[in-house]
Short mmCIF file of C-alpha atoms in Angstrom, two decimals:
data_model
loop_
_atom_site.label_atom_id
_atom_site.label_comp_id
_atom_site.label_asym_id
_atom_site.label_seq_id
_atom_site.Cartn_x
_atom_site.Cartn_y
_atom_site.Cartn_z
CA MET E 63 106.61 98.74 62.29
CA LYS E 64 109.82 99.05 64.32
CA ILE E 65 108.92 98.91 68.02
CA LEU E 66 111.02 99.30 71.18
CA VAL E 67 109.56 97.61 74.28
CA ILE E 68 110.75 98.63 77.75
CA HIS E 69 110.29 95.24 79.39
CA GLN E 70 109.50 95.68 83.10
CA VAL E 71 106.37 93.61 83.78
CA PRO E 72 106.72 89.77 83.93
CA TYR E 73 106.12 88.28 80.49
CA ARG E 74 103.62 85.79 81.87
CA LYS E 75 101.46 88.77 82.90
CA MET E 76 101.73 90.56 79.57
CA SER E 77 101.83 87.75 76.96
CA TYR E 78 103.01 90.27 74.37
CA HIS E 79 102.74 87.68 71.60
CA LEU E 80 98.93 87.66 71.97
CA GLY E 81 98.67 91.32 71.03
CA LEU E 82 101.75 91.90 68.89
CA ASP E 83 102.67 89.93 65.77
CA HIS E 84 106.43 89.48 66.13
CA ASP E 85 106.73 88.10 62.59
CA ARG E 86 105.06 91.13 61.06
CA HIS E 87 106.79 93.79 63.18
CA GLU E 88 110.43 94.38 64.11
CA VAL E 89 110.36 94.23 67.90
CA THR E 90 113.23 95.01 70.27
CA TYR E 91 113.00 94.31 74.00
CA ILE E 92 115.25 96.13 76.44
CA GLY E 93 115.43 95.63 80.21
CA TYR E 94 117.32 94.36 83.21
CA PRO E 95 118.74 90.80 83.28
CA GLN E 96 116.10 89.21 85.53
CA ARG E 97 113.24 90.50 83.43
CA MET E 98 114.90 89.78 80.09
CA ALA E 99 115.42 86.19 81.23
CA ASP E 100 111.67 85.59 81.22
CA LEU E 101 111.26 86.30 77.50
CA PRO E 102 110.36 83.07 75.65
CA ALA E 103 113.45 81.62 73.99
CA ASP E 104 111.65 81.18 70.67
CA LEU E 105 110.18 84.71 70.57
CA ARG E 106 111.29 86.42 67.35
CA CYS E 107 112.82 89.69 68.55
CA ARG E 108 116.01 91.59 69.24
CA ARG E 109 117.09 91.66 72.89
CA ILE E 110 119.14 94.34 74.63
CA GLU E 111 120.13 93.66 78.23
CA LEU E 112 120.90 96.48 80.63
CA THR E 113 123.35 96.17 83.51
CA GLU E 114 121.74 95.38 86.86
CA GLY E 115 121.45 98.57 88.91
CA GLU E 116 122.02 100.81 85.91
CA ASP E 117 119.75 103.84 85.59
CA LEU E 118 116.96 102.92 83.19
CA VAL E 119 116.95 106.14 81.17
CA GLU E 120 120.74 106.32 80.91
CA GLY E 121 120.92 102.64 80.05
CA VAL E 122 118.35 102.81 77.27
CA THR E 123 119.48 106.13 75.77
CA SER E 124 123.10 104.96 75.65
CA ARG E 125 122.11 101.91 73.59
CA VAL E 126 119.48 103.23 71.17
CA THR E 127 119.20 106.49 69.21
CA ALA E 128 116.79 108.25 66.88
CA GLN E 129 118.89 106.94 63.99
CA ASP E 130 117.78 103.40 64.86
CA GLY E 131 114.43 104.26 63.32
CA PHE E 132 112.05 103.16 66.06
CA GLU E 133 108.50 104.20 65.23
CA LYS E 134 106.86 103.35 68.56
CA LEU E 135 107.90 102.93 72.19
CA LEU E 136 105.85 100.53 74.32
CA SER E 137 106.14 100.77 78.10
CA LEU E 138 103.30 99.22 80.11
CA SER E 139 104.70 99.47 83.64
CA GLU E 140 103.38 102.15 85.95
CA PHE E 141 106.90 102.57 87.31
CA GLY E 142 108.38 103.31 83.89
CA MET E 143 106.00 106.04 82.74
CA LEU E 144 108.21 108.99 83.60
CA GLN E 145 111.36 107.27 82.32
CA SER E 146 109.55 106.49 79.07
CA TRP E 147 108.83 110.20 78.58
CA HIS E 148 112.57 110.91 78.63
CA ILE E 149 113.28 107.99 76.30
CA ARG E 150 110.60 109.11 73.83
CA ARG E 151 112.16 112.57 73.71
CA HIS E 152 115.56 110.98 73.04
CA LEU E 153 114.08 108.96 70.17
CA GLY E 154 111.96 111.79 68.80
CA LEU E 155 108.68 109.94 69.39
CA GLU E 156 105.30 111.32 70.43
CA GLY E 157 103.58 110.28 73.63
CA PRO E 158 101.84 111.54 76.79
CA SER E 159 103.03 114.87 78.18
CA LEU E 160 104.61 115.22 81.61
CA GLU E 161 101.37 116.78 82.85
CA GLN E 162 99.33 113.81 81.63
CA ILE E 163 101.73 111.38 83.28
CA GLU E 164 101.63 113.29 86.55
CA ARG E 165 97.83 113.17 86.67
CA VAL E 166 97.87 109.35 86.70
CA ARG E 167 100.96 108.90 88.88
CA ASP E 168 100.80 111.62 91.52
CA LYS E 169 97.94 111.29 94.02
CA VAL E 170 97.89 115.01 94.73
CA SER E 171 97.78 115.99 91.05
CA MET E 172 94.96 113.56 90.26
CA LYS E 173 92.76 114.90 93.05
CA ARG E 174 93.50 118.50 92.06
CA ALA E 175 92.39 117.69 88.52
CA LEU E 176 89.02 116.53 89.89
CA ALA E 177 88.36 119.79 91.74
CA ASP E 178 85.72 121.12 89.33
CA SER E 179 84.52 117.82 87.89
CA GLY E 180 81.72 117.03 90.33
CA VAL E 181 83.55 113.86 91.41
CA ARG E 182 83.87 113.67 95.17
CA HIS E 183 87.34 112.84 96.51
CA PRO E 184 88.86 112.80 100.02
CA ARG E 185 90.05 116.08 101.45
CA PHE E 186 93.83 116.16 101.45
CA VAL E 187 96.81 118.27 102.44
CA GLU E 188 99.92 118.19 100.32
CA ALA E 189 102.52 119.72 102.65
CA PRO E 190 101.32 121.13 105.99
CA ALA E 191 103.22 123.91 107.69
CA PRO E 192 104.79 122.97 111.06
CA CYS E 193 102.11 124.68 113.15
CA ASP E 194 99.10 123.90 110.95
CA ALA E 195 96.21 121.65 111.91
CA LEU E 196 94.42 119.58 109.31
CA PRO E 197 90.94 120.71 108.20
CA TRP E 198 89.47 117.56 109.73
CA THR E 199 89.98 115.82 113.07
CA GLY E 200 89.16 112.14 112.61
CA ARG E 201 90.93 109.14 111.08
CA THR E 202 93.64 110.14 108.66
CA VAL E 203 95.70 108.37 106.02
CA ILE E 204 99.33 109.09 105.18
CA LYS E 205 100.24 107.79 101.75
CA PRO E 206 103.04 108.20 99.22
CA ARG E 207 102.19 110.64 96.43
CA GLN E 208 103.38 107.98 94.00
CA GLY E 209 103.49 104.20 94.27
CA ALA E 210 101.26 101.15 94.14
CA SER E 211 100.09 98.13 96.14
CA SER E 212 99.40 100.37 99.18
CA GLU E 213 103.10 100.30 100.09
CA GLY E 214 103.99 103.01 102.58
CA VAL E 215 100.35 103.73 103.47
CA THR E 216 99.51 104.16 107.16
CA VAL E 217 96.18 104.86 108.86
CA HIS E 218 95.98 106.94 112.07
CA ALA E 219 93.15 107.30 114.57
CA THR E 220 93.15 111.11 114.54
CA ALA E 221 94.46 113.96 112.42
CA ARG E 222 96.74 115.02 115.27
CA GLU E 223 98.35 111.57 115.46
CA ALA E 224 98.80 111.55 111.69
CA LEU E 225 100.56 114.92 111.77
CA THR E 226 102.89 113.67 114.50
CA ALA E 227 103.77 110.66 112.35
CA TYR E 228 104.13 112.84 109.25
CA TRP E 229 106.75 115.09 110.84
CA LYS E 230 108.82 112.02 111.71
CA LEU E 231 109.06 110.92 108.07
CA GLN E 232 112.50 111.27 106.48
CA GLU E 233 111.13 112.07 103.01
CA ARG E 234 107.89 113.77 104.03
CA LEU E 235 107.58 115.75 100.79
CA ASP E 236 106.98 112.42 99.02
CA PHE E 237 103.83 111.90 101.11
CA GLN E 238 100.41 113.51 101.48
CA LEU E 239 97.76 113.42 104.21
CA GLU E 240 94.18 112.47 103.39
CA GLU E 241 90.95 112.15 105.33
CA TYR E 242 89.85 108.56 105.92
CA ILE E 243 86.73 107.54 104.00
CA ASP E 244 84.64 104.83 105.61
CA GLY E 245 83.18 102.40 103.09
CA ASP E 246 83.81 99.49 100.78
CA ILE E 247 86.56 99.80 98.20
CA LEU E 248 85.82 98.87 94.60
CA HIS E 249 87.87 98.90 91.43
CA ILE E 250 86.87 99.53 87.85
CA ASP E 251 89.01 98.11 85.07
CA GLY E 252 88.83 98.72 81.37
CA LEU E 253 90.38 100.38 78.35
CA VAL E 254 90.49 103.93 77.04
CA SER E 255 90.75 104.68 73.33
CA ASP E 256 90.76 108.27 72.03
CA GLY E 257 89.68 109.46 75.46
CA THR E 258 86.64 107.19 75.63
CA PRO E 259 86.51 104.41 78.27
CA GLY E 260 85.05 101.03 77.38
CA ASP E 261 84.97 97.33 78.34
CA LEU E 262 84.56 98.45 81.95
CA VAL E 263 84.16 95.84 84.68
CA ILE E 264 83.33 96.69 88.29
CA SER E 265 84.70 94.65 91.20
CA ARG E 266 84.36 94.87 94.97
CA TYR E 267 87.21 94.08 97.36
CA ILE E 268 86.86 91.80 100.35
CA ASN E 269 89.09 93.47 102.94
CA LYS E 270 91.09 96.55 101.96
CA PRO E 271 94.38 96.66 100.04
CA VAL E 272 96.07 98.47 102.93
CA GLU E 273 95.12 95.57 105.25
CA TYR E 274 97.00 93.18 102.97
CA LEU E 275 100.23 94.87 104.08
CA ASP E 276 99.63 93.62 107.63
CA GLY E 277 98.77 90.07 106.56
CA ALA E 278 95.04 90.09 105.80
CA VAL E 279 93.73 88.05 102.90
CA ILE E 280 92.48 90.17 100.01
CA ALA E 281 89.92 89.14 97.43
CA SER E 282 88.01 90.82 94.63
CA HIS E 283 84.78 89.78 92.94
CA GLN E 284 82.96 91.30 89.98
CA ILE E 285 79.53 92.85 90.49
CA PRO E 286 76.76 94.00 88.12
CA ASP E 287 76.17 97.66 87.29
CA PRO E 288 72.51 97.58 86.23
CA HIS E 289 71.97 101.35 86.31
CA GLY E 290 75.41 102.31 84.98
CA ARG E 291 76.32 104.53 87.93
CA PHE E 292 79.79 103.01 88.32
CA ARG E 293 80.38 103.34 84.59
CA HIS E 294 79.28 106.98 84.71
CA PHE E 295 81.65 107.64 87.61
CA ALA E 296 84.56 106.15 85.64
CA GLU E 297 83.67 108.23 82.59
CA GLN E 298 83.70 111.41 84.69
CA VAL E 299 87.13 110.58 86.12
CA VAL E 300 88.69 109.70 82.77
CA LYS E 301 87.36 112.92 81.24
CA ALA E 302 88.56 115.11 84.12
CA LEU E 303 92.04 113.59 84.11
CA GLU E 304 92.22 113.71 80.30
CA ILE E 305 93.32 110.08 79.98
CA GLU E 306 93.65 109.36 76.27
CA SER E 307 94.56 105.70 75.87
CA GLY E 308 95.49 102.40 77.50
CA CYS E 309 94.25 100.43 80.46
CA VAL E 310 92.77 102.09 83.52
CA HIS E 311 92.56 100.70 87.04
CA LEU E 312 90.32 103.01 89.05
CA GLU E 313 89.76 102.53 92.79
CA LEU E 314 86.87 104.16 94.63
CA PHE E 315 84.91 104.04 97.86
CA GLU E 316 81.23 103.30 98.23
CA THR E 317 79.96 104.67 101.53
CA ALA E 318 77.15 103.18 103.61
CA GLU E 319 74.86 105.80 102.06
CA GLY E 320 75.81 104.64 98.57
CA GLU E 321 77.94 107.67 97.69
CA LEU E 322 80.88 107.05 95.36
CA VAL E 323 84.18 108.68 96.32
CA PHE E 324 87.34 108.69 94.21
CA LEU E 325 90.37 106.96 95.73
CA GLU E 326 93.00 106.85 92.96
CA ILE E 327 93.56 105.78 89.37
CA ALA E 328 96.38 104.19 87.38
CA ASN E 329 96.78 104.29 83.61
CA ARG E 330 97.77 100.62 83.44
CA MET E 331 96.14 97.24 83.91
CA GLY E 332 95.26 96.07 87.40
CA GLY E 333 97.42 93.55 89.20
CA ALA E 334 96.74 90.24 90.95
CA GLY E 335 94.00 88.35 89.05
CA VAL E 336 92.44 91.30 87.22
CA VAL E 337 93.53 90.26 83.71
CA ASN E 338 92.15 86.72 83.86
CA ALA E 339 88.96 87.80 85.63
CA HIS E 340 88.35 90.48 83.02
CA LEU E 341 89.06 88.01 80.21
CA GLY E 342 86.59 85.51 81.64
CA HIS E 343 83.77 88.00 82.09
CA THR E 344 84.19 90.02 78.88
CA GLY E 345 86.38 87.96 76.55
CA VAL E 346 88.79 90.92 76.38
CA HIS E 347 92.47 90.27 77.19
CA LEU E 348 93.49 93.64 78.61
CA PRO E 349 97.24 93.60 77.76
CA SER E 350 96.62 92.60 74.12
CA HIS E 351 94.03 95.32 73.62
CA GLU E 352 96.18 97.93 75.35
CA ILE E 353 99.12 97.04 73.09
CA ALA E 354 96.92 97.45 70.03
CA ILE E 355 95.51 100.78 71.23
CA ARG E 356 98.89 102.24 72.11
CA LEU E 357 100.50 101.11 68.85
CA GLY E 358 97.57 102.11 66.65
CA LEU E 359 96.94 98.52 65.56
CA THR E 360 93.64 96.71 65.05
CA ARG E 361 92.38 95.35 68.36
CA PRO E 362 92.12 91.54 68.60
CA ALA E 363 88.75 89.88 68.33
CA PRO E 364 87.45 89.19 71.85
CA ALA E 365 86.84 85.65 73.04
CA ALA E 366 83.40 84.48 74.08
CA PRO E 367 82.44 85.75 77.58
CA SER E 368 81.87 83.06 80.19
CA GLY E 369 78.49 84.38 81.31
CA ARG E 370 79.80 84.28 84.88
CA TYR E 371 81.18 86.73 87.43
CA HIS E 372 84.88 86.22 88.13
CA GLY E 373 87.25 87.08 90.93
CA TRP E 374 90.46 86.23 92.72
CA LEU E 375 91.85 85.83 96.23
CA VAL E 376 95.42 86.26 97.51
CA VAL E 377 96.80 85.01 100.82
CA PRO E 378 99.93 87.01 101.74
CA GLY E 379 103.15 85.69 103.19
CA HIS E 380 105.50 88.68 103.23
CA HIS E 381 104.63 89.50 106.85
CA LEU E 382 105.68 86.06 108.14
CA GLY E 383 109.32 85.99 107.06
CA THR E 384 111.04 83.62 104.62
CA THR E 385 111.29 80.57 106.88
CA GLY E 386 109.45 77.30 106.31
CA HIS E 387 105.70 77.25 106.43
CA THR E 388 102.55 75.15 106.66
CA ILE E 389 99.66 76.03 104.37
CA THR E 390 96.18 74.67 105.02
CA VAL E 391 93.50 74.90 102.35
CA PRO E 392 90.39 72.98 103.49
CA GLU E 393 89.15 70.27 101.16
CA HIS E 394 85.73 71.89 100.75
CA VAL E 395 87.52 74.98 99.41
CA ARG E 396 89.73 72.96 97.07
CA GLN E 397 86.76 71.07 95.67
CA HIS E 398 84.32 73.98 95.47
CA PRO E 399 82.68 74.19 92.03
CA ALA E 400 83.48 77.92 91.78
CA VAL E 401 87.24 77.29 91.75
CA ASP E 402 88.83 77.80 88.33
CA ALA E 403 92.46 77.70 89.46
CA LEU E 404 94.21 77.12 92.77
CA HIS E 405 97.90 77.96 93.26
CA VAL E 406 99.54 76.81 96.49
CA LEU E 407 103.19 77.54 97.27
CA ALA E 408 105.30 74.39 97.36
CA PRO E 409 106.70 73.40 100.77
CA ASP E 410 110.29 73.93 99.59
CA GLN E 411 109.62 77.44 98.25
CA PRO E 412 110.29 80.35 100.63
CA LEU E 413 107.56 82.75 101.58
CA PRO E 414 107.92 86.09 99.77
CA ASP E 415 110.11 88.67 101.50
CA HIS E 416 108.27 91.60 99.88
CA ILE E 417 104.71 92.65 99.10
CA THR E 418 103.54 90.81 96.01
CA TYR E 419 100.31 89.61 94.39
CA HIS E 420 101.95 87.24 91.89
CA GLU E 421 100.33 83.82 92.03
CA TRP E 422 103.65 82.02 91.72
CA LEU E 423 105.09 83.79 94.80
CA VAL E 424 102.27 84.05 97.36
CA PRO E 425 101.23 81.16 99.65
CA VAL E 426 97.73 80.78 98.12
CA PHE E 427 96.10 82.31 95.05
CA ILE E 428 92.60 81.39 93.91
CA GLU E 429 90.75 82.28 90.71
CA ALA E 430 87.03 81.55 90.86
CA SER E 431 83.76 82.32 89.10
CA HIS E 432 80.03 81.87 89.59
CA ALA E 433 76.81 82.82 87.81
CA ASP E 434 75.68 84.57 91.01
CA PRO E 435 77.98 87.39 92.21
CA GLY E 436 76.62 87.03 95.74
CA GLU E 437 77.58 83.35 95.85
CA LEU E 438 81.06 84.20 94.57
CA ALA E 439 81.50 86.79 97.32
CA ALA E 440 80.34 84.28 99.95
CA PHE E 441 82.85 81.71 98.68
CA PHE E 442 85.73 84.17 98.96
CA ARG E 443 84.70 85.10 102.50
CA GLU E 444 84.74 81.41 103.40
CA CYS E 445 88.23 81.12 101.88
CA ALA E 446 89.44 84.11 103.88
CA ARG E 447 88.02 82.58 107.06
CA THR E 448 89.40 79.06 106.67
CA ILE E 449 92.69 79.18 104.75
CA THR E 450 95.73 79.47 107.03
CA VAL E 451 99.47 79.96 106.62
CA GLU E 452 101.65 79.21 109.61
CA PRO E 453 105.39 79.98 109.71
CA ALA E 454 107.76 77.28 110.93
CA PRO E 455 108.51 77.44 114.67
CA ALA E 456 111.62 79.45 115.54
CA GLY E 457 114.66 77.20 115.48
CA GLY E 458 112.67 74.50 113.73
#
């Protein structure tokens, strides 16, 4: 098969070679210089490098045509879904429609699609009129209609305060207002094939993703689903949004009363430590299986599950600046039997200057597992309490 890969996600996250036989298939990678540089030197493939800053669609369509004979286009980045639609049309290839893409990219469209599904979601307003009040009065969230990693999300104490902030936004039509839901946030990760979700794993966050923006540690640990209610919720969402294939990363609230409330969904694999945690618990390597599903290939045989619950923890550094730093990870954390991997930023490496969950960029990243999900959660709370990152003194 002749395959064109739009290479946007770091290779070390995707490990394309685990799911795609480069000796059997004719694979071409195309992307920007920084990303193309991370392809393994010995990977058998053709490489096409775009110019930095060049428009992705224009860059790709000016270098490849339908006459090149590509049979499949593979694009696994959330940020390249719309561009891939244009490129598929240029190459004469089938793929998701614009409506399908919008339902997993646009936070207004995905909630609209749930209207008659029986899945509860937050009340929201897409574009209020200047004199309108919101249909609720309490805490309110302003969030981009598209995007990831909670970037651009703000939480306001009242609906009135949120509206005031909304009207100050330069690009307000790119945002929506949403009622605040009080509860834990969970995520469900798995794969969809022919519209049917499977290999689902449920995880609970410690702290909220939006708090990570302001410097809070974030962690996630897998939990059991003995009665299948989380699985059922995911199945309802996938059906309502008509997701046909690929990875899904579904986020939801669980209120104090135990009610499940939709937050958002992405038709791609989760970030941070989701892939390794999922692999440990199920034996399924999400990127490899997604590649097989999207290309119509036989899925790889899964590895043996660990029999443990897995999770990950990230300590941010983007909020501290890029100066020197001191990182303290207590010895009892370093030596804890639950720890599977510990990544600590070297003293000579700068703190990240942007929001990231990559283990090679953040101050501290921990992967851990335990036979008891409660013990794993307690360990991550101890990590969040005791690990510190201090920026160098000004002028130091």
